[in-house]
């Protein structure tokens, strides 16, 4: 009896552990489930104490993953579209939207002019990466007379990167982001 229990207990433990695991561990798990959706890049996790922002001439695997991301995204762009819009989104907070957005913008800003719009007006995080003050997207969208140029700020991270940060936390974020003014800004 003890031999059988000793053999089956670890099997039961690993079966329960694997069946409760809801994380995606590699791109192959996504490819297996969603064969028609392309995976453009894999971004590695950031270890504690490491910078969340890639630097100029950064040779780390983290920075390289963003260069691969940009190369693959360019493949999907319409070549006739001079100013593509890239949306980075996720279903829940804490999945790295801001980290991916900032680093994608910084990678693009190495060779082009880039405008990063912090559209997370429920839980703004862009100020963690850049010390931004003043009015932002919420104030722009709620003022019908406002013009975008008054809300665009210089980034300290790269001369080609301009930013419109989220602004104040809005009581009606869905209405603001569904407005014609936001579509006009994009």
PDB file of N, CA, C and O in Angstrom, residues 70 74 105-114 158 160:
ATOM      1  N   UNK A  70       9.541  45.061 -33.540  1.00  0.00           N
ATOM      2  CA  UNK A  70       9.393  46.138 -34.526  1.00  0.00           C
ATOM      3  C   UNK A  70       9.594  45.602 -35.940  1.00  0.00           C
ATOM      4  O   UNK A  70       8.838  45.934 -36.857  1.00  0.00           O
ATOM      5  N   UNK A  74       6.569  45.715 -38.724  1.00  0.00           N
ATOM      6  CA  UNK A  74       6.738  46.415 -40.010  1.00  0.00           C
ATOM      7  C   UNK A  74       6.302  45.537 -41.177  1.00  0.00           C
ATOM      8  O   UNK A  74       5.825  46.026 -42.185  1.00  0.00           O
ATOM      9  N   UNK A 105       7.795  52.186 -28.379  1.00  0.00           N
ATOM     10  CA  UNK A 105       7.949  53.569 -28.850  1.00  0.00           C
ATOM     11  C   UNK A 105       9.425  53.969 -28.880  1.00  0.00           C
ATOM     12  O   UNK A 105       9.871  54.613 -29.835  1.00  0.00           O
ATOM     13  N   UNK A 106      10.176  53.598 -27.869  1.00  0.00           N
ATOM     14  CA  UNK A 106      11.606  53.926 -27.838  1.00  0.00           C
ATOM     15  C   UNK A 106      12.370  53.229 -28.963  1.00  0.00           C
ATOM     16  O   UNK A 106      13.264  53.826 -29.570  1.00  0.00           O
ATOM     17  N   UNK A 107      12.015  52.006 -29.259  1.00  0.00           N
ATOM     18  CA  UNK A 107      12.675  51.280 -30.336  1.00  0.00           C
ATOM     19  C   UNK A 107      12.360  51.929 -31.679  1.00  0.00           C
ATOM     20  O   UNK A 107      13.249  52.120 -32.510  1.00  0.00           O
ATOM     21  N   UNK A 108      11.105  52.299 -31.893  1.00  0.00           N
ATOM     22  CA  UNK A 108      10.719  52.984 -33.123  1.00  0.00           C
ATOM     23  C   UNK A 108      11.379  54.362 -33.219  1.00  0.00           C
ATOM     24  O   UNK A 108      11.743  54.809 -34.303  1.00  0.00           O
ATOM     25  N   UNK A 109      11.535  55.023 -32.076  1.00  0.00           N
ATOM     26  CA  UNK A 109      12.098  56.379 -32.059  1.00  0.00           C
ATOM     27  C   UNK A 109      13.589  56.406 -32.397  1.00  0.00           C
ATOM     28  O   UNK A 109      14.146  57.484 -32.601  1.00  0.00           O
ATOM     29  N   UNK A 110      14.224  55.260 -32.487  1.00  0.00           N
ATOM     30  CA  UNK A 110      15.628  55.229 -32.901  1.00  0.00           C
ATOM     31  C   UNK A 110      15.781  55.702 -34.346  1.00  0.00           C
ATOM     32  O   UNK A 110      16.816  56.256 -34.715  1.00  0.00           O
ATOM     33  N   UNK A 111      14.725  55.490 -35.170  1.00  0.00           N
ATOM     34  CA  UNK A 111      14.824  55.829 -36.587  1.00  0.00           C
ATOM     35  C   UNK A 111      13.697  56.728 -37.094  1.00  0.00           C
ATOM     36  O   UNK A 111      13.771  57.214 -38.208  1.00  0.00           O
ATOM     37  N   UNK A 112      12.641  56.946 -36.298  1.00  0.00           N
ATOM     38  CA  UNK A 112      11.485  57.735 -36.745  1.00  0.00           C
ATOM     39  C   UNK A 112      10.984  58.620 -35.621  1.00  0.00           C
ATOM     40  O   UNK A 112      11.310  58.416 -34.465  1.00  0.00           O
ATOM     41  N   UNK A 113      10.137  59.558 -35.993  1.00  0.00           N
ATOM     42  CA  UNK A 113       9.448  60.354 -34.988  1.00  0.00           C
ATOM     43  C   UNK A 113       8.224  59.565 -34.523  1.00  0.00           C
ATOM     44  O   UNK A 113       7.500  59.007 -35.344  1.00  0.00           O
ATOM     45  N   UNK A 114       8.011  59.521 -33.210  1.00  0.00           N
ATOM     46  CA  UNK A 114       6.954  58.706 -32.622  1.00  0.00           C
ATOM     47  C   UNK A 114       6.165  59.542 -31.627  1.00  0.00           C
ATOM     48  O   UNK A 114       6.738  60.321 -30.862  1.00  0.00           O
ATOM     49  N   UNK A 158      14.133  60.099 -25.415  1.00  0.00           N
ATOM     50  CA  UNK A 158      14.616  60.116 -26.790  1.00  0.00           C
ATOM     51  C   UNK A 158      14.085  61.375 -27.467  1.00  0.00           C
ATOM     52  O   UNK A 158      12.915  61.724 -27.302  1.00  0.00           O
ATOM     53  N   UNK A 160      13.307  61.869 -30.514  1.00  0.00           N
ATOM     54  CA  UNK A 160      12.273  61.582 -31.510  1.00  0.00           C
ATOM     55  C   UNK A 160      10.948  61.130 -30.893  1.00  0.00           C
ATOM     56  O   UNK A 160       9.993  60.888 -31.614  1.00  0.00           O
TER      57      UNK A 160
END
